[in-house]
Short mmCIF file of C-alpha atoms in Angstrom, two decimals:
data_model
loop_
_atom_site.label_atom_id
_atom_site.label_comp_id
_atom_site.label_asym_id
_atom_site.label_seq_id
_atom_site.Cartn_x
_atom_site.Cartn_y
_atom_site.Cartn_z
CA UNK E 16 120.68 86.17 72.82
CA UNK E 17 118.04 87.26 70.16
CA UNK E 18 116.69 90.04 69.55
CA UNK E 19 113.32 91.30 70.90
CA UNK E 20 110.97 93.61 68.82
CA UNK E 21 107.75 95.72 69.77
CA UNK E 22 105.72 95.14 66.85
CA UNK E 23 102.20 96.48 68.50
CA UNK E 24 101.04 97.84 71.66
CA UNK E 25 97.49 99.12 72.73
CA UNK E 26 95.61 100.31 76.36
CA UNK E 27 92.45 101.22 77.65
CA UNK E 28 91.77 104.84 78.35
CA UNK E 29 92.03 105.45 81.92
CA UNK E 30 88.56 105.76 83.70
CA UNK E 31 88.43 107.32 86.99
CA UNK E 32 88.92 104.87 89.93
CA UNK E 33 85.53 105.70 91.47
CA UNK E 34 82.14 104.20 91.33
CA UNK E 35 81.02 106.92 89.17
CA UNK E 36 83.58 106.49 86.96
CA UNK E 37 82.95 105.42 83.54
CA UNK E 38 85.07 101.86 84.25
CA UNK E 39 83.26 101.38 87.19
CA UNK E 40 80.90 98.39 85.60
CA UNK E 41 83.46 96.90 83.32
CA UNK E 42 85.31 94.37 84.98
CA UNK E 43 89.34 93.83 85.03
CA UNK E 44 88.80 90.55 83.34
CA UNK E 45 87.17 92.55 80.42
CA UNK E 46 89.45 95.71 80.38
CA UNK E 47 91.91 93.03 79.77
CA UNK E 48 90.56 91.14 77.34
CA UNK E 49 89.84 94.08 75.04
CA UNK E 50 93.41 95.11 75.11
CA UNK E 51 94.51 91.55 73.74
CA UNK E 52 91.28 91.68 71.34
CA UNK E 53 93.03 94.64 69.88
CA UNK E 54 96.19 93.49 69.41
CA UNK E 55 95.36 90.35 67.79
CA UNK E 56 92.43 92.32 65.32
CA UNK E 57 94.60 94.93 64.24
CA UNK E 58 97.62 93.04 63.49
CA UNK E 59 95.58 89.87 62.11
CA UNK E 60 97.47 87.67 64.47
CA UNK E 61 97.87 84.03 64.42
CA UNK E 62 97.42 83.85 68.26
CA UNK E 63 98.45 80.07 68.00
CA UNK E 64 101.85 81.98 67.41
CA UNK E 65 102.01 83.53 70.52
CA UNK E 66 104.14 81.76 73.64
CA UNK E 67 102.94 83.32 76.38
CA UNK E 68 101.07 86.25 77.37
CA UNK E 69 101.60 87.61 81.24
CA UNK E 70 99.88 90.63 82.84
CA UNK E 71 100.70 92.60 85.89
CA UNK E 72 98.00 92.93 88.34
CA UNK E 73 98.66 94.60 92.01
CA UNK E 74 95.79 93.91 93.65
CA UNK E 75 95.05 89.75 92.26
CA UNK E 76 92.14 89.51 94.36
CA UNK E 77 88.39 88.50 93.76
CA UNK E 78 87.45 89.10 90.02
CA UNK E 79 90.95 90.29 89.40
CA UNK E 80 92.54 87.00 91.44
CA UNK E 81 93.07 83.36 90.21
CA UNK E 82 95.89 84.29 86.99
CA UNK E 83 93.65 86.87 85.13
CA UNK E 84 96.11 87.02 82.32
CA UNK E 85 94.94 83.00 81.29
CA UNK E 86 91.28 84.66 81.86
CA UNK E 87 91.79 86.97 79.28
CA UNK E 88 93.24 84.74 77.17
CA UNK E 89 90.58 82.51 76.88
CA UNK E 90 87.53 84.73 77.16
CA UNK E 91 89.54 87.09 73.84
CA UNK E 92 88.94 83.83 72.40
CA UNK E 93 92.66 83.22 71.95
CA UNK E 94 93.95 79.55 70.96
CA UNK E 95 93.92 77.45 73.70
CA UNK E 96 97.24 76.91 73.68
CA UNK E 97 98.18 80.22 75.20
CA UNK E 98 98.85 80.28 78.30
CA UNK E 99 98.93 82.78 80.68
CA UNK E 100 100.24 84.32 84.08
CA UNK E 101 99.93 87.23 86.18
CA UNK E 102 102.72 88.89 88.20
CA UNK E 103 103.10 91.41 90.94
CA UNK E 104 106.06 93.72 91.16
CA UNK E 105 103.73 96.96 92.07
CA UNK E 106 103.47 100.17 90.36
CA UNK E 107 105.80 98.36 88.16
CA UNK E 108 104.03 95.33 87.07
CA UNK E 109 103.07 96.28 83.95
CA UNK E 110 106.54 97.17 82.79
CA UNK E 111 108.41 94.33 84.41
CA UNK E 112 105.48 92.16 82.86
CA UNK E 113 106.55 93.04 79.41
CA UNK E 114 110.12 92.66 80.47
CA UNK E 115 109.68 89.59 81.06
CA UNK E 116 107.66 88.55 77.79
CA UNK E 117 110.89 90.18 76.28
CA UNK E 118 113.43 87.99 78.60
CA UNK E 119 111.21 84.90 76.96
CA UNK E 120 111.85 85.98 73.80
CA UNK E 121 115.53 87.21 74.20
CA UNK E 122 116.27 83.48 75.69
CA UNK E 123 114.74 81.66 72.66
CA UNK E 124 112.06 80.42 74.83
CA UNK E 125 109.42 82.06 73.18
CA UNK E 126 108.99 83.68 69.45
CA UNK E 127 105.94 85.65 70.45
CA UNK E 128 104.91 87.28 73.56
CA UNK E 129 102.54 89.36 74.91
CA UNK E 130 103.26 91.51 78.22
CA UNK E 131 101.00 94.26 80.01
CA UNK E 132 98.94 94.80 82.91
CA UNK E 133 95.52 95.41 84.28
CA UNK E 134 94.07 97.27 87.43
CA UNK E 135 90.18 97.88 88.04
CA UNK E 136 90.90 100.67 91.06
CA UNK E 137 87.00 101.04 91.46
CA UNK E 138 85.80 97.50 91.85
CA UNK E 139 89.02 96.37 93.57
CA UNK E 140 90.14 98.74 96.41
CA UNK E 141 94.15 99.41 96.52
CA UNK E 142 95.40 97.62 98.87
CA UNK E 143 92.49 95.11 98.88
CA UNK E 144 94.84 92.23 98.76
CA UNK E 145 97.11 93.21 102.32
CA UNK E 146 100.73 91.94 102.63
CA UNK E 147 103.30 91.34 105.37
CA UNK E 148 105.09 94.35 104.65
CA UNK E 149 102.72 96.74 105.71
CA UNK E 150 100.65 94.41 107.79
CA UNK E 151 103.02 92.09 110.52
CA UNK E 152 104.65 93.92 113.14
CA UNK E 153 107.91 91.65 112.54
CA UNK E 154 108.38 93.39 108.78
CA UNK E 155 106.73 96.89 109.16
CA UNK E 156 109.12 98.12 111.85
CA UNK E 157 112.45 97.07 111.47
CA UNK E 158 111.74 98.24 107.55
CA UNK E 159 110.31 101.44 109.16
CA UNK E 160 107.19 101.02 107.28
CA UNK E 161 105.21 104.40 106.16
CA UNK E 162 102.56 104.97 103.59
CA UNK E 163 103.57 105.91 100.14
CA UNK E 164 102.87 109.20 100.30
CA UNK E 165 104.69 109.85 103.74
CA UNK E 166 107.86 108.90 101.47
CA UNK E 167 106.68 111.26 98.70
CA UNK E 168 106.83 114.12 101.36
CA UNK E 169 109.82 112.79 102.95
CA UNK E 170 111.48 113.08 99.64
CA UNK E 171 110.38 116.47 99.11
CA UNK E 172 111.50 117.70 102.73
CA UNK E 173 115.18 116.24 102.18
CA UNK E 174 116.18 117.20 98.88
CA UNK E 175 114.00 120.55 99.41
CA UNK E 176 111.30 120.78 97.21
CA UNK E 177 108.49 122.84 98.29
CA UNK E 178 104.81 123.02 97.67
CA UNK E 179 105.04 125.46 94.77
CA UNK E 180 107.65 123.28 93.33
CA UNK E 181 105.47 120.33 93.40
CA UNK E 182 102.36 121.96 92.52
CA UNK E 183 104.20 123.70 89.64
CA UNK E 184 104.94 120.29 88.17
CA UNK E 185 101.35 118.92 88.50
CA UNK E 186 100.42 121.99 86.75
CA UNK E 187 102.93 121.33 83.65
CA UNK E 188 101.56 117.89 83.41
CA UNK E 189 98.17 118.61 83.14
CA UNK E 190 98.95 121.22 80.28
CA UNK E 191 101.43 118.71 78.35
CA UNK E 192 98.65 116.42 78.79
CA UNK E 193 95.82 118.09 77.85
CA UNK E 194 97.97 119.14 74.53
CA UNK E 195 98.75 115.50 73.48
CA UNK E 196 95.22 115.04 73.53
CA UNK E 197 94.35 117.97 71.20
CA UNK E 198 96.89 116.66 68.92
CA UNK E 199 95.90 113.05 68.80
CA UNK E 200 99.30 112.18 69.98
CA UNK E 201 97.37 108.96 71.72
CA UNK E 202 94.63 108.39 69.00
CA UNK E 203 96.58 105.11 67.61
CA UNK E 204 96.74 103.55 71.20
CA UNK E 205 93.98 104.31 73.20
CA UNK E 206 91.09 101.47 71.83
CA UNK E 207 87.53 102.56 72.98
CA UNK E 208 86.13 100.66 75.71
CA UNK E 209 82.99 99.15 74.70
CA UNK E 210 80.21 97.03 76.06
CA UNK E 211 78.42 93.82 75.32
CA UNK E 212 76.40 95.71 72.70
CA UNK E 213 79.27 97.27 71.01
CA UNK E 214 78.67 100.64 72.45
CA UNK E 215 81.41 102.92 73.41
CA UNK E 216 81.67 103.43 77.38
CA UNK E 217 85.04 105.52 77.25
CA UNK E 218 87.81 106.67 74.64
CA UNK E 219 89.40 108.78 76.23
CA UNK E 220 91.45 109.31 79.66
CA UNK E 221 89.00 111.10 82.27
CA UNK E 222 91.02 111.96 85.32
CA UNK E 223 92.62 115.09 83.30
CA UNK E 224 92.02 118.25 84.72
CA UNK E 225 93.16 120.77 82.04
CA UNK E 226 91.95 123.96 83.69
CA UNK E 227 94.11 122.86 86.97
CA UNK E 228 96.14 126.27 87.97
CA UNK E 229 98.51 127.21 90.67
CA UNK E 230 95.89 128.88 92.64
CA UNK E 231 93.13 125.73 92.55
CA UNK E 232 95.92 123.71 93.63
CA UNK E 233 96.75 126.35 96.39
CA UNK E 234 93.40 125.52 97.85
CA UNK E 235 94.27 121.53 98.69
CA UNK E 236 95.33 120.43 101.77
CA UNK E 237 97.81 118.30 102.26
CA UNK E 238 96.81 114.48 101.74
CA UNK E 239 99.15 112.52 104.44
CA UNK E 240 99.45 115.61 107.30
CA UNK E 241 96.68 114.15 109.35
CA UNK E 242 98.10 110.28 109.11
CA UNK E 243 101.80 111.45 109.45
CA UNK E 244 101.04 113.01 112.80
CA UNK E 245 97.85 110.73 114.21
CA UNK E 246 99.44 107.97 113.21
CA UNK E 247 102.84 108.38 114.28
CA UNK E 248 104.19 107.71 110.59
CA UNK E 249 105.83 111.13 110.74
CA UNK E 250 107.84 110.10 113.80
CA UNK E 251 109.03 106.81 111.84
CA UNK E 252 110.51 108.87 109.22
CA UNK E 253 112.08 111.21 111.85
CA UNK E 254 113.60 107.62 113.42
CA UNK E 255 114.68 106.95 110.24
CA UNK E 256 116.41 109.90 108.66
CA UNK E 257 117.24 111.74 111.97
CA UNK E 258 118.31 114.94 109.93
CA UNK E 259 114.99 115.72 109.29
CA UNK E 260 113.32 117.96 112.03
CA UNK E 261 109.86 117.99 110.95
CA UNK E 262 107.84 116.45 107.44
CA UNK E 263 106.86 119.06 105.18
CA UNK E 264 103.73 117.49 103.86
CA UNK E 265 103.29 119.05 100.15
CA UNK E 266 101.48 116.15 98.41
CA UNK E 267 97.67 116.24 97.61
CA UNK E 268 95.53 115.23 94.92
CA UNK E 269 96.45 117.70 92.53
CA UNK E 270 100.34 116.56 92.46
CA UNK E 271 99.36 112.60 93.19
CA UNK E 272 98.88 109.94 90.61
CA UNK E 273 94.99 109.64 90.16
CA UNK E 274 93.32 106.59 91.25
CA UNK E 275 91.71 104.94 88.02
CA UNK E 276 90.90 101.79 86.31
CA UNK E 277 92.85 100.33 82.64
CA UNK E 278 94.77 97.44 81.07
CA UNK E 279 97.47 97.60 78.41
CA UNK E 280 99.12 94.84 76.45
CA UNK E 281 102.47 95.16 74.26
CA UNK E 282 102.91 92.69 71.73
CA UNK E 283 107.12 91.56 71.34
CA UNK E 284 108.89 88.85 69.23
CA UNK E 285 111.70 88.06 67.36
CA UNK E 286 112.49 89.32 64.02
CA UNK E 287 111.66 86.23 62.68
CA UNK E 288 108.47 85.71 64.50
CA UNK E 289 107.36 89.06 62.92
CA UNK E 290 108.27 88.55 59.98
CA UNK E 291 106.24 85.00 59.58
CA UNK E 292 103.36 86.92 60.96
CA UNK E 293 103.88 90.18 58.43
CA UNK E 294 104.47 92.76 61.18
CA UNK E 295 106.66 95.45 61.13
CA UNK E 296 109.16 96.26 63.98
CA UNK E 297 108.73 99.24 65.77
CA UNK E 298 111.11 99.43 68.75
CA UNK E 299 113.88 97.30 70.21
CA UNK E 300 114.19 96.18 73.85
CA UNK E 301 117.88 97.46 74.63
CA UNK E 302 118.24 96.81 78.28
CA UNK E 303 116.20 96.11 81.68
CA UNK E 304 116.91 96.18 85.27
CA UNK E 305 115.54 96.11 88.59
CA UNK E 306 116.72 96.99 91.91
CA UNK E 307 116.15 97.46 95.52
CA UNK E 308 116.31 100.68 97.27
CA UNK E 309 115.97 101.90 100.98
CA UNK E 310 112.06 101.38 101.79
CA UNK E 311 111.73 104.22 104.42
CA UNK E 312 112.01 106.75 101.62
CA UNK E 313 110.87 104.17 99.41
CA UNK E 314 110.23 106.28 95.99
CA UNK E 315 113.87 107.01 95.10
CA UNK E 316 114.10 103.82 92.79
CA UNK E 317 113.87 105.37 89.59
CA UNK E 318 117.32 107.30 90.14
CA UNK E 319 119.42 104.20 91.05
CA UNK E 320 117.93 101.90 88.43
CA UNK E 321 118.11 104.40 85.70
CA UNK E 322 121.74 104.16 86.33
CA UNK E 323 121.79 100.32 86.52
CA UNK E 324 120.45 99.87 83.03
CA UNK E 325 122.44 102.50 81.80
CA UNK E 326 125.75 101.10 83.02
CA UNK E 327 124.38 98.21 82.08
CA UNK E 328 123.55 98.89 78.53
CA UNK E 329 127.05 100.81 77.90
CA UNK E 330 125.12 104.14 77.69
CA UNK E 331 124.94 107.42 79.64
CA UNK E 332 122.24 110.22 80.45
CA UNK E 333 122.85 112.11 77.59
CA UNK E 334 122.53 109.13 75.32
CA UNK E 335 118.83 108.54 76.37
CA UNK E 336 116.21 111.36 74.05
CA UNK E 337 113.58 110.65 75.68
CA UNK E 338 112.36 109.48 79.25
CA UNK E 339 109.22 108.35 80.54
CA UNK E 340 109.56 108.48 84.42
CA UNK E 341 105.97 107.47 86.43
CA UNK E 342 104.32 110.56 87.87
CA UNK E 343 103.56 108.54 91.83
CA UNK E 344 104.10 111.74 93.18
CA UNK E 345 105.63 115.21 91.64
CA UNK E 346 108.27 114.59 94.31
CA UNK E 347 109.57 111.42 92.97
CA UNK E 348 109.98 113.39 89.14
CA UNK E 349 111.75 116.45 90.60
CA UNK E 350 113.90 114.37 92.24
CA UNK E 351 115.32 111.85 89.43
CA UNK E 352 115.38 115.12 87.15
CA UNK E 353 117.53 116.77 89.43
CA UNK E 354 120.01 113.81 90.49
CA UNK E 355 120.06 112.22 87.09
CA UNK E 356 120.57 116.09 85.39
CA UNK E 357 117.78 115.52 83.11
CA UNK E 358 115.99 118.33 81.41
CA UNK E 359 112.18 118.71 81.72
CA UNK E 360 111.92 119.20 78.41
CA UNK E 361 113.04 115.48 77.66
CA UNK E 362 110.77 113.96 80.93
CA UNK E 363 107.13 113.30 80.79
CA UNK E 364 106.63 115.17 77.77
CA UNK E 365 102.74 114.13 77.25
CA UNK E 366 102.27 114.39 81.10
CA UNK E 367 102.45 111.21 83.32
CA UNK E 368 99.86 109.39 86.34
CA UNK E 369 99.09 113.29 87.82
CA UNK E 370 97.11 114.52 85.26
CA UNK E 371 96.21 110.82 83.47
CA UNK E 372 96.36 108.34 86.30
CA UNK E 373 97.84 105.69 87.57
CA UNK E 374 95.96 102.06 87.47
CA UNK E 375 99.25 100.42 89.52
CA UNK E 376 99.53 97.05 87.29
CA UNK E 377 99.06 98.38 83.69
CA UNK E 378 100.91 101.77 84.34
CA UNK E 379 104.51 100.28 83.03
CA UNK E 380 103.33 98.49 80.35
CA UNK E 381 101.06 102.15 79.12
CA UNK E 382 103.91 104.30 79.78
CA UNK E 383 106.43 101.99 77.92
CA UNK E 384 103.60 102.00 74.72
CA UNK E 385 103.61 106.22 75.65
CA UNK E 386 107.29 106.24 74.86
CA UNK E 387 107.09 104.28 71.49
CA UNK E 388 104.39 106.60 69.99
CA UNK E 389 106.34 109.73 70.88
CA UNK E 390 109.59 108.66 69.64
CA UNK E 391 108.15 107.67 66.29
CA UNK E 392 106.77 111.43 66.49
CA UNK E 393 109.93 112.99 67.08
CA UNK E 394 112.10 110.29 65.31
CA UNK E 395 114.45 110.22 67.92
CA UNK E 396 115.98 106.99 68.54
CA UNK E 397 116.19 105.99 72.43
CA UNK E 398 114.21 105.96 75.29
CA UNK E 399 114.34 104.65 79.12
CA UNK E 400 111.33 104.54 80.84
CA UNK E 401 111.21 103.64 85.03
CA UNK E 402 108.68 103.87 87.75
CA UNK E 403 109.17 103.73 91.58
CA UNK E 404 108.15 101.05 93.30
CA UNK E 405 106.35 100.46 96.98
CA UNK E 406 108.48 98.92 99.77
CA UNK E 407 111.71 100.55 98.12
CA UNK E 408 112.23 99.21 94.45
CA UNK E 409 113.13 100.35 91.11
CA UNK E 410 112.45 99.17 87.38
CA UNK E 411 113.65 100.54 84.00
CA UNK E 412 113.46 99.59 80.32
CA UNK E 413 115.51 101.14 77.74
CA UNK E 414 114.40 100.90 74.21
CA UNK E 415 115.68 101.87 70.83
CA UNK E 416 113.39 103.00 67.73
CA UNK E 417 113.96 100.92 64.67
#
């Protein structure tokens, strides 16, 4: 097996999933394109040298439908030998994307690869392109189907977490956010979004709240009460994990993942590739897994696989320095840090998809770029990185800093 090397990585900023957000009139085809743009300008790449490049997308539909990653690859102008392909593993497409560039290039298929993700949440609805799971009858029930952020509540009502506890971490994340921004912890990452004149639409992630406080959040209500009780998904849960009485619903906007638009692409290779093209190595890709998980509860993913690609990489918890672990819901966080024993201090430490967002098919690939920059900071030398996953699924990535 070779090798595989992050030599580059680069996202959008993430505009907020609305039609008056900033994104709103840029399409997914050109959020992507301007990630790959980047990538090949700022490293002077060959793009004849590059095998494949494959984005995840969650909702392939309409402008986003019909392999967007070979879209982008033709309108950035990239040789047309590059192909392309787009893959769906939800909220962890992104990641599993760029996992997969890196299984091409571990293999020997490919020398170069790009992997990352796009999601336009404004111009293409979540959801938009419907499924079996959620959808047939024959699926939904005996899988006891529920909305994502019935399982976020479940979660929270079974290992115990209340609303302060969850609003408390929302909190936290927009702070640690709001101070990697001050810092310019993101400035070599985030490219500026620009239009067909050249003029900048957005450079800089617009869902934070910074002034967000345990007493605005007090003043939510609870997202999923309403559809947990009207719509008998509250009962299914009951069915499902008899031991719980009643849902505590603590989730709301405040401690959810925002719903915004971006794209992200990591650029990986072989030693050799990069060194043919001049680029330096940044990070090696130590280990991946995936992994299936009850889908009732659904969001618990990140605690099994974690331990997957641990095991599977010879290492333990307190090798790890740093993780990245996708803020779905605060629920989901509190939950992995407390059956993995992690630290806060070594979990989300620039804030996560609460206070920055979550655009479901380039969310891996950003996080994974996230945990490069800050490692490089720190110069610590390992990181895992994992996200939860809709209908009960896990992925995780552990890299090393080189």
């Amino acid at each position: 097996m070779n090798e595989c090397y992050i030599f580059d990585h680069a996202r959008t900023p993430r505009g907020r999933g609305k039609k008056d957000g900033s994104l709103y009139e840029v399409t997914p085809l050109e959020l992507a394109t301007q990630t790959l743009e980047a990538l090949r300008d700022r490293n002077g790449l060959d793009t004849k040298t590059v095998d494949d490049v494959i984005l995840g997308c969650v909702d392939p539909v309409g402008e986003a439908g019909g392999d967007i990653a070979r879209a982008a690859v033709l309108n950035a102008e990239y040789d047309d030998c590059v192909p392309g392909m787009q893959i769906n593993r939800f909220c962890a497409s992104g990641l599993d994307a760029t996992n997969f560039a890196a299984m091409k290039v571990m293999t020997g298929v490919a020398d170069m690869a790009i992997g990352g993700g796009v999601e336009s949440m404004s111009r293409i609805g979540i959801g938009a392109s419907g499924g079996a799971w959620p959808m047939d009858p024959q699926i939904a029930i005996k899988s006891y189907f529920v909305p994502q952020g019935i399982s976020a509540d479940l979660i929270a009502t079974k290992f115990g977490y209340s609303r302060d506890d969850v609003d408390a971490y929302a909190v936290e994340s927009q702070k640690r956010t709001a101070e990697a921004w001050s810092e310019g912890r993101f400035a070599n990452s985030v490219l500026a979004v620009k239009d067909i004149n050249g003029l900048t639409i957005l450079d800089k992630d617009e869902h934070m709240r910074p002034g967000t406080d345990m007493q605005s959040l007090a003043a939510l209500n609870p997202s999923f009460a309403q559809m947990g009780e009207f719509a008998g998904f509250d009962a299914v849960t009951i069915q499902r994990y008899p031991e719980i009485e009643k849902l505590d619903h603590v989730h709301h906007a405040g401690n959810s993942s925002g719903v915004v638009d971006g794209a992200a692409a990591v650029l990986l290779g072989s030693a050799q590739a990069g060194k043919r093209a001049g680029l330096k190595p940044r990070a090696r890709i130590k280990a991946f897994a995936n992994i299936g998980t009850e889908p009732c509860i659904m969001l618990t993913g990140p605690v099994d696989v974690s331990r997957k690609v641990l095991a599977q990489a010879g290492m333990s918890v307190s090798d790890i320095d740093l993780f990245e672990i996708n803020e779905a819901f605060a629920s989901v966080v509190l939950h992995a840090m407390n059956e993995l024993g992690l630290d806060h201090a070594r979990v989300n430490v620039n804030g996560g998809a609460i206070s920055m967002g979550h655009p479901l098919g380039a969310t891996g690939a950003m996080i994974l770029g996230t945990l490069v920059d800050e490692m490089e900071r720190r110069g610590v030398g390992t990181g895992l990185v994992t996200l939860c996953i809709g209908a009960g699924m896990g992925t995780a990535t552990i890299i090393e800093l080189v």
